[in-house]
Structures are given as structure tokens and as C-alpha cells.
XYZ file of N, CA, C and O in Angstrom:
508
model
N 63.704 -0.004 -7.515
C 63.945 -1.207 -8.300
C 64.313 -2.391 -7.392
O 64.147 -3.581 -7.657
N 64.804 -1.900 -6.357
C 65.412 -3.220 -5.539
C 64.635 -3.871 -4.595
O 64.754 -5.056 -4.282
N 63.733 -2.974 -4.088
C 62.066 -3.574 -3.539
C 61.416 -4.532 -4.487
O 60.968 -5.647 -4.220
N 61.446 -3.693 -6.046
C 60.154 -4.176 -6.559
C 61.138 -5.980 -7.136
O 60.535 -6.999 -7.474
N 62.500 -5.846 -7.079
C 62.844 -7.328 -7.501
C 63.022 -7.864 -6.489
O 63.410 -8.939 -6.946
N 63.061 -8.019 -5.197
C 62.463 -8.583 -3.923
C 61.700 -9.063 -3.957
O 61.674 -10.293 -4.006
N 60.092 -7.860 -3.942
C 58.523 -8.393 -4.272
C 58.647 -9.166 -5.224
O 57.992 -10.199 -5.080
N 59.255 -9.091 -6.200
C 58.986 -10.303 -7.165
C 59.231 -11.508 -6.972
O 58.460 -12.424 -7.261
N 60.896 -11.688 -6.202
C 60.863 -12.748 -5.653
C 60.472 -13.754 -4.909
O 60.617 -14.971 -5.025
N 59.843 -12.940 -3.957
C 58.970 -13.693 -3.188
C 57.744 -13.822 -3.560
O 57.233 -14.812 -3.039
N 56.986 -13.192 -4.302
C 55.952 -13.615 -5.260
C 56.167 -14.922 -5.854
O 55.479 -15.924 -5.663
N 57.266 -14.802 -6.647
C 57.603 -16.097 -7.721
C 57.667 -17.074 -6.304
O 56.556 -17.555 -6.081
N 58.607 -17.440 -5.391
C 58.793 -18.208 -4.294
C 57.457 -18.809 -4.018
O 57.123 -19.959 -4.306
N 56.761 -17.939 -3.453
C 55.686 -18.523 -3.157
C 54.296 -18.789 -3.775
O 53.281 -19.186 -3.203
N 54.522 -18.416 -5.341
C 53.811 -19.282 -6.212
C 54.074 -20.823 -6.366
O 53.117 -21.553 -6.626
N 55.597 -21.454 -6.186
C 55.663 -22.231 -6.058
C 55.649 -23.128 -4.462
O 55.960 -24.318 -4.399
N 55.251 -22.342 -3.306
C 54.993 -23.251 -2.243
C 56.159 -22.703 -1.852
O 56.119 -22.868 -0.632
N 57.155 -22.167 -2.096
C 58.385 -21.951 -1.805
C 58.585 -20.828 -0.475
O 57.960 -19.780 -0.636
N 59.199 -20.910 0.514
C 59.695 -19.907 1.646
C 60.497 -18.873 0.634
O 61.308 -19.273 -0.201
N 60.156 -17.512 0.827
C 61.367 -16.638 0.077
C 62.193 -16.162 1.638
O 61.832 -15.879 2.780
N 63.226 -16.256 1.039
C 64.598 -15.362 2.515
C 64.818 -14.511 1.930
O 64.614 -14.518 0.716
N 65.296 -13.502 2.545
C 65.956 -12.412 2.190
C 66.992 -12.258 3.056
O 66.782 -11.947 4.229
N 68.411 -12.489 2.496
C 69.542 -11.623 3.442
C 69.927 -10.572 2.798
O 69.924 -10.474 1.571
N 70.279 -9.728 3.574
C 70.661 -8.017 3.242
C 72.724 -8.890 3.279
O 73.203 -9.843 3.893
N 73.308 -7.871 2.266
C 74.860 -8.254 2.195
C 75.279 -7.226 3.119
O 75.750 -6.211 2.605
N 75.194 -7.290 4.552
C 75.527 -6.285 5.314
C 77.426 -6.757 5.296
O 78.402 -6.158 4.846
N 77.304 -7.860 5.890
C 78.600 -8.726 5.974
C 78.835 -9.870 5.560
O 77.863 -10.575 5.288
N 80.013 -10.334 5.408
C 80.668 -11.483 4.695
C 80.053 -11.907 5.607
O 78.858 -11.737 5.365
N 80.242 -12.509 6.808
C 79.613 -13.761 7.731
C 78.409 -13.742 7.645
O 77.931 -14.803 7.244
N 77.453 -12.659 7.944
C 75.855 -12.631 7.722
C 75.370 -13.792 6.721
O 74.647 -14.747 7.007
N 76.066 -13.410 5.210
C 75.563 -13.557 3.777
C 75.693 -15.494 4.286
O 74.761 -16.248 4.006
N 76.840 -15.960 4.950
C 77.860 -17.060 4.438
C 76.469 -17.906 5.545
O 75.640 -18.713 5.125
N 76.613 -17.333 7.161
C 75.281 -17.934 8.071
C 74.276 -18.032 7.624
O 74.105 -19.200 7.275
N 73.236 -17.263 7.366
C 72.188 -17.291 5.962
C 72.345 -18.247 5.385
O 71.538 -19.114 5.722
N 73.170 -18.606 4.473
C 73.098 -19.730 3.307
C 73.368 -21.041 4.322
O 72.660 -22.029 4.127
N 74.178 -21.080 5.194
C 74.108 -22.317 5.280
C 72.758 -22.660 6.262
O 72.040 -23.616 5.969
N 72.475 -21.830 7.421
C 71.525 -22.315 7.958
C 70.188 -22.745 7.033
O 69.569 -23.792 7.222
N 69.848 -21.751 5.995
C 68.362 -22.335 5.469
C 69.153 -22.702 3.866
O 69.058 -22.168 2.761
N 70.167 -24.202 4.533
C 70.388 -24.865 3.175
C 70.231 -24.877 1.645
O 70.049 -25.710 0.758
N 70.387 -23.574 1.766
C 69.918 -22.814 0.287
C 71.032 -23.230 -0.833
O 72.251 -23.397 -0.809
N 69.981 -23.316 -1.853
C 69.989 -24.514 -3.079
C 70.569 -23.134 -4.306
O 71.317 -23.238 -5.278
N 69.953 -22.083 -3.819
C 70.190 -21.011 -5.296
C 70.269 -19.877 -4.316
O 69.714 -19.818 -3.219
N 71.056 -18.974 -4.893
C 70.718 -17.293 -4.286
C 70.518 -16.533 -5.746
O 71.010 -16.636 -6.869
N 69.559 -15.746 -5.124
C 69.182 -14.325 -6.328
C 69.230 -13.451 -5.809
O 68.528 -13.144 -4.846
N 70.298 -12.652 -6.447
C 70.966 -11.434 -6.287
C 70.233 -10.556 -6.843
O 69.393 -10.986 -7.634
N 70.314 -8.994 -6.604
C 68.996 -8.284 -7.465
C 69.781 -7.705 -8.483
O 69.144 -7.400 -9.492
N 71.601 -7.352 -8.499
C 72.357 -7.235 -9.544
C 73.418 -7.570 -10.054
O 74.170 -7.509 -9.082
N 74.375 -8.066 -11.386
C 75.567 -8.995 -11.399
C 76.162 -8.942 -10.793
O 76.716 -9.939 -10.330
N 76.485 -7.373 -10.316
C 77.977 -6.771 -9.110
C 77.599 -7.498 -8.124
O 78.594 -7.583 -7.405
N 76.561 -8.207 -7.552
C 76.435 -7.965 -6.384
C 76.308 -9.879 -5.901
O 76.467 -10.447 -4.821
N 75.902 -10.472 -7.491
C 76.205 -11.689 -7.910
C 77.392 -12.012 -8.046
O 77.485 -13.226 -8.228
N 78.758 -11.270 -8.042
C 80.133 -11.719 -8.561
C 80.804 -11.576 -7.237
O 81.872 -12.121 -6.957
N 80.029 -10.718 -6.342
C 80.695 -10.781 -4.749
C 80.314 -11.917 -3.657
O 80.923 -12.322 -2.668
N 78.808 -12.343 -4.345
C 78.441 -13.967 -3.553
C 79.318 -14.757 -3.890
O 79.860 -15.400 -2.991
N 79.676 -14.933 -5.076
C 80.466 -15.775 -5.895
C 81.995 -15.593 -5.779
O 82.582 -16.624 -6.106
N 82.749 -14.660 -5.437
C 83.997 -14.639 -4.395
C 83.714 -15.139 -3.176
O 84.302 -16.146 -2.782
N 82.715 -14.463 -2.365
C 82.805 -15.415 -0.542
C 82.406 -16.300 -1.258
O 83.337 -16.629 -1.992
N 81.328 -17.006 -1.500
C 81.371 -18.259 -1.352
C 82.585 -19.207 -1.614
O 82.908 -20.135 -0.872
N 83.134 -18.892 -2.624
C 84.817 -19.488 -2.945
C 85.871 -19.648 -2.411
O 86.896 -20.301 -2.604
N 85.286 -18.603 -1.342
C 86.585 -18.268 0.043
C 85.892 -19.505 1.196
O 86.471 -20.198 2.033
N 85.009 -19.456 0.969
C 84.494 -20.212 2.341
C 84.291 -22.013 1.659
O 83.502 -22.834 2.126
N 85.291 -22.267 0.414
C 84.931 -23.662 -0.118
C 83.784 -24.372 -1.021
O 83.711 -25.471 -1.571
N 82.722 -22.992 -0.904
C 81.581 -23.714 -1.623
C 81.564 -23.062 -3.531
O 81.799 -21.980 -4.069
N 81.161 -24.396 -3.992
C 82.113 -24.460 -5.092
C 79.902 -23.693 -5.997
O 78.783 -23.861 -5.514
N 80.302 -23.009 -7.227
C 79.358 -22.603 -7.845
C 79.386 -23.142 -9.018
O 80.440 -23.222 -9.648
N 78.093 -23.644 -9.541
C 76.825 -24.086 -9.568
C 76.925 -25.648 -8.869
O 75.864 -26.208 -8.594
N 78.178 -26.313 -8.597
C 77.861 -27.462 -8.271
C 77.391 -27.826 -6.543
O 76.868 -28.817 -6.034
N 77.784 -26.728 -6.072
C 77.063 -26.650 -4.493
C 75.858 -25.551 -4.269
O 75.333 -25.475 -3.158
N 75.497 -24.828 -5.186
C 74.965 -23.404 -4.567
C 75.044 -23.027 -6.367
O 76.084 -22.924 -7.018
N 73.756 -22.885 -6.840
C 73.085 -21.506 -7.590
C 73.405 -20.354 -7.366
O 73.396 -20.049 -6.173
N 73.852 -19.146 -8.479
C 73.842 -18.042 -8.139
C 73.060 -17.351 -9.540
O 73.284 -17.973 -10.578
N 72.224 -16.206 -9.658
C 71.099 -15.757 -10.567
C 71.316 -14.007 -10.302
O 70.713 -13.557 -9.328
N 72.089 -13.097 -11.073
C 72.066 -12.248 -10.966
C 71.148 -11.164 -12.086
O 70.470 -11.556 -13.037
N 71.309 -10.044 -11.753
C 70.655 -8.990 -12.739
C 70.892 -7.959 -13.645
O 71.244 -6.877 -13.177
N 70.781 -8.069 -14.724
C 71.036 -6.855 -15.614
C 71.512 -7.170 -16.757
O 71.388 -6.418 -17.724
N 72.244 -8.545 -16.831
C 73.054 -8.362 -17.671
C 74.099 -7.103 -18.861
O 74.303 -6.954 -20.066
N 74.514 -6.420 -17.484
C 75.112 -5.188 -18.551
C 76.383 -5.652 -19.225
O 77.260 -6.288 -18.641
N 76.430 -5.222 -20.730
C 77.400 -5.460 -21.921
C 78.799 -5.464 -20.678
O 79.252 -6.484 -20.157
N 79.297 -3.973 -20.406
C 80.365 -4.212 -19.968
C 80.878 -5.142 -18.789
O 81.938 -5.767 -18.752
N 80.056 -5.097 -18.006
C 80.085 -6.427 -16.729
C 80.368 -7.647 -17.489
O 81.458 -8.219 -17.461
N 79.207 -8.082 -18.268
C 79.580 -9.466 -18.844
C 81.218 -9.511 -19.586
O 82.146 -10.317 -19.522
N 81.035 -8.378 -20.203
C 83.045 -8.387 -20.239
C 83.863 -8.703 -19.415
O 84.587 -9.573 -19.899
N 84.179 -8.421 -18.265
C 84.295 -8.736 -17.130
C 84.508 -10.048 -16.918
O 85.476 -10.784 -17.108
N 83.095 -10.250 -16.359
C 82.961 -11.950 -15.816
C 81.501 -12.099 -16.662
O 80.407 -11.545 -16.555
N 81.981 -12.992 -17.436
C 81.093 -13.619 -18.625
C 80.019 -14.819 -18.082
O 79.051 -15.134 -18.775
N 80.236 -15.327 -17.034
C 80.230 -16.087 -16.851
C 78.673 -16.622 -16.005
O 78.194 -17.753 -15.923
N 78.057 -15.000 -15.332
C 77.387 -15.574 -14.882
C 75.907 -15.542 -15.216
O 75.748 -14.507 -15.862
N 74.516 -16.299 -15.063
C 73.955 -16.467 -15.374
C 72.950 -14.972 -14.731
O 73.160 -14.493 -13.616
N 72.088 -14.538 -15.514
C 71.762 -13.639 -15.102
C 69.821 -12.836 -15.759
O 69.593 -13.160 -16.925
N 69.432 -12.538 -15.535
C 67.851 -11.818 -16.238
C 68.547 -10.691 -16.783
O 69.406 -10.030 -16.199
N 67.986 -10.469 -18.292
C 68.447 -9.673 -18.776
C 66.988 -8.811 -19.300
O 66.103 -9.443 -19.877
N 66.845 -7.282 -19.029
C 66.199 -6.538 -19.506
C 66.053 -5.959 -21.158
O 66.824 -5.415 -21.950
N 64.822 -6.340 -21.182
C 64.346 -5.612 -22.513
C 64.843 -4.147 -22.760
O 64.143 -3.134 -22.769
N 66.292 -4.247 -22.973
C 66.615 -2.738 -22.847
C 66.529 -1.645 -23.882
O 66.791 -0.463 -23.657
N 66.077 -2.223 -25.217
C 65.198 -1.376 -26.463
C 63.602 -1.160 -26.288
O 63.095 -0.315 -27.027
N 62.955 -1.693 -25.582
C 61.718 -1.791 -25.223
C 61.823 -1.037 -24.059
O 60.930 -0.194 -23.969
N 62.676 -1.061 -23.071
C 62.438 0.538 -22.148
C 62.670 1.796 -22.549
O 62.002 2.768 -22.197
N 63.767 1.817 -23.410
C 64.379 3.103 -24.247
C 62.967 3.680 -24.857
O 62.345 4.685 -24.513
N 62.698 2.815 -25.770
C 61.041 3.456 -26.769
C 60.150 3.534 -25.907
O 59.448 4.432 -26.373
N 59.582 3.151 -24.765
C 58.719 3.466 -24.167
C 58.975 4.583 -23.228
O 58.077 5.423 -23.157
N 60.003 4.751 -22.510
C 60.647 5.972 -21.829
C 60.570 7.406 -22.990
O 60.410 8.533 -22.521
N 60.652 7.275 -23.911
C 60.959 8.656 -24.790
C 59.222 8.787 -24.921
O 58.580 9.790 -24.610
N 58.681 7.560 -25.439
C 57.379 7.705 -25.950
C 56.404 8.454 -24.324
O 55.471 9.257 -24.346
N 56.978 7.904 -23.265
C 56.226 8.769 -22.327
C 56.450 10.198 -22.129
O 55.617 11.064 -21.859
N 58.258 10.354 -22.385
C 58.281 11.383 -22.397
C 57.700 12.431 -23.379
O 57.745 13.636 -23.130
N 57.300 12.059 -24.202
C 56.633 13.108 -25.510
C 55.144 13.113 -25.088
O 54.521 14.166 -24.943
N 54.650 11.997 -24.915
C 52.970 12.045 -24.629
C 52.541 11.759 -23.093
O 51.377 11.611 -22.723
N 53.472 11.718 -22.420
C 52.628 11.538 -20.876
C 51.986 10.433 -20.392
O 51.706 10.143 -19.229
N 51.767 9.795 -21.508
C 50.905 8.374 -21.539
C 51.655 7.459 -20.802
O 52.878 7.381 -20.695
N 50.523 6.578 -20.163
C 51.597 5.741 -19.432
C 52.126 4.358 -20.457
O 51.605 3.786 -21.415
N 53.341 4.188 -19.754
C 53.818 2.887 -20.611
C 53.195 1.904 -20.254
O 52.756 1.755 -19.113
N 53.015 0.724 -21.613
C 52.733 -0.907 -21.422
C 53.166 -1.189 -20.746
O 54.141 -0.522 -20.401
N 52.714 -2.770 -19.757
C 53.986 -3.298 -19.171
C 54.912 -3.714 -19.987
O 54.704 -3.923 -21.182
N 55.947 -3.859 -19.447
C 57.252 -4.573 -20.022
C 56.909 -6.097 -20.186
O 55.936 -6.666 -19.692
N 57.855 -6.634 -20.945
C 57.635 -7.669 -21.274
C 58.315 -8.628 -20.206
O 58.965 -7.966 -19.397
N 58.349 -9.815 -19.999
C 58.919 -10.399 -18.963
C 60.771 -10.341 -19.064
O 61.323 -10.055 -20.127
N 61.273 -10.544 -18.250
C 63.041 -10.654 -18.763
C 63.162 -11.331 -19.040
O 62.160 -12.038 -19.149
N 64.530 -11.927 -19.486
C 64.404 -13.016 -20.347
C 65.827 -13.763 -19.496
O 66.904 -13.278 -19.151
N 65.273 -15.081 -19.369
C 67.032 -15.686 -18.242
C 68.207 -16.001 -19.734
O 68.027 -16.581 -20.804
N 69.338 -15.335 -19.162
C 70.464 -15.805 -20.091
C 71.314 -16.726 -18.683
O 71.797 -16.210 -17.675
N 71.279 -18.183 -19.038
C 71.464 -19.387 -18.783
C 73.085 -19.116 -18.570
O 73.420 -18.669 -19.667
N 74.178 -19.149 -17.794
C 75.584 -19.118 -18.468
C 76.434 -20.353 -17.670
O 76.398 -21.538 -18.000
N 77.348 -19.675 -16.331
C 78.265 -21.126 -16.152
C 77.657 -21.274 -14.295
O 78.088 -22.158 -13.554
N 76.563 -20.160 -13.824
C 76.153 -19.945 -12.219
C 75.347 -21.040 -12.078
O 75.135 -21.431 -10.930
N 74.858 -21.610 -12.985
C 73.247 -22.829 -12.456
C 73.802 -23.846 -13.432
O 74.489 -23.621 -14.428
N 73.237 -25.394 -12.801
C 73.848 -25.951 -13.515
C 71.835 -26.523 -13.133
O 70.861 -26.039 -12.556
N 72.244 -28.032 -14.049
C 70.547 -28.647 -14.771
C 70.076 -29.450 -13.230
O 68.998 -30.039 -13.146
């Protein structure tokens, strides 16, 4: 899953003309050098957890979110958003994988694609 939302990213990136980066969160300094050298406008995280830990360093290091720096995480899971409500995130068709997962499992057939995710907008991106 974490390849294929990579590949996507940089797909989408460079449909629009766009350079895709990729930093790995090996370390706090890595993540913090990264952003500032290629003046990056948004980061996409491939999941919320991993969106709510950009969003601590960056806070530690002064840079304020959505008004300096985008952050776009994944999954939107119920209990996370309990948590921290807050951040903006792609949320999966998660009744539409359930029925298609059982339905393969009974007939073997392969599943439709999925439908696209859908962005839930919250307090990480601003207009």
C-alpha cells in the first residue's frame, strides 16, 4: 500500500508538471532539511499517524500549519480523527472495500476498481 500511494503521488505530481520528492521519516532533521531545501508548499503523508508527527516537528522547528506548509494525510480512521480531528486527510471507500473483499472471497472474481478517495478538507490546508 505504501509503494502503490507513492506511485500515485508522483503520478498525480507529474501530471501536473510537478517534481514529486520523496523523503523517507528516517529522522527528525532529515524530514525538517527536505522541506526546507525543496521549499515545499504541501507534504503528503501516506498515513494520519504519520501526518500528526510532521505536524509536531514542524511546530517544534516554528513552522506554523496550513499557514506555512500543507499537510494531507491518509485513512481517515474513526478513532484517529477522535484524537486529532483536525487534520485534513483521503478517506477510503471503506463499505465498497468490505463488499468487494467478501464478494472475492466467495467467487474468486476479481474486484472493480475502487472508486477514487474522496479528500475530507479539515484545519491542515488552507485556500
Amino acid at each position: 500500500a505504501i509503494r502503490d500511494r507513492r506511485a500515485g503521488y508522483a503520478a498525480g505530481m507529474r501530471r501536473y508538471g510537478l517534481m514529486p520528492r520523496t523523503v523517507l521519516f528516517s529522522d527528525d532533521a532529515a524530514v525538517c532539511r527536505a522541506i526546507d531545501a525543496y521549499r515545499s508548499t504541501a507534504v503528503f503523508c501516506h498515513n494520519d499517524w504519520l501526518a500528526l508527527a510532521v505536524i509536531r516537528l514542524l511546530a517544534q522547528q516554528g513552522v506554523k500549519v496550513p499557514a506555512d506548509i500543507a499537510v494531507l494525510g491518509v485513512d481517515d480512521n474513526p478513532s484517529f480523527t477522535e484524537l486529532y480531528p483536525g487534520i485534513t486527510t483521503l478517506r477510503y471507500p471503506r463499505e465498497t472495500v468490505a463488499q468487494q473483499a467478501v464478494a472475492w472471497l466467495k467467487t474468486s472474481i476479481e474486484p472493480a476498481p475502487l472508486p477514487p478517495l474522496e479528500i475530507i478538507e479539515r484545519d491542515t490546508v488552507s485556500d
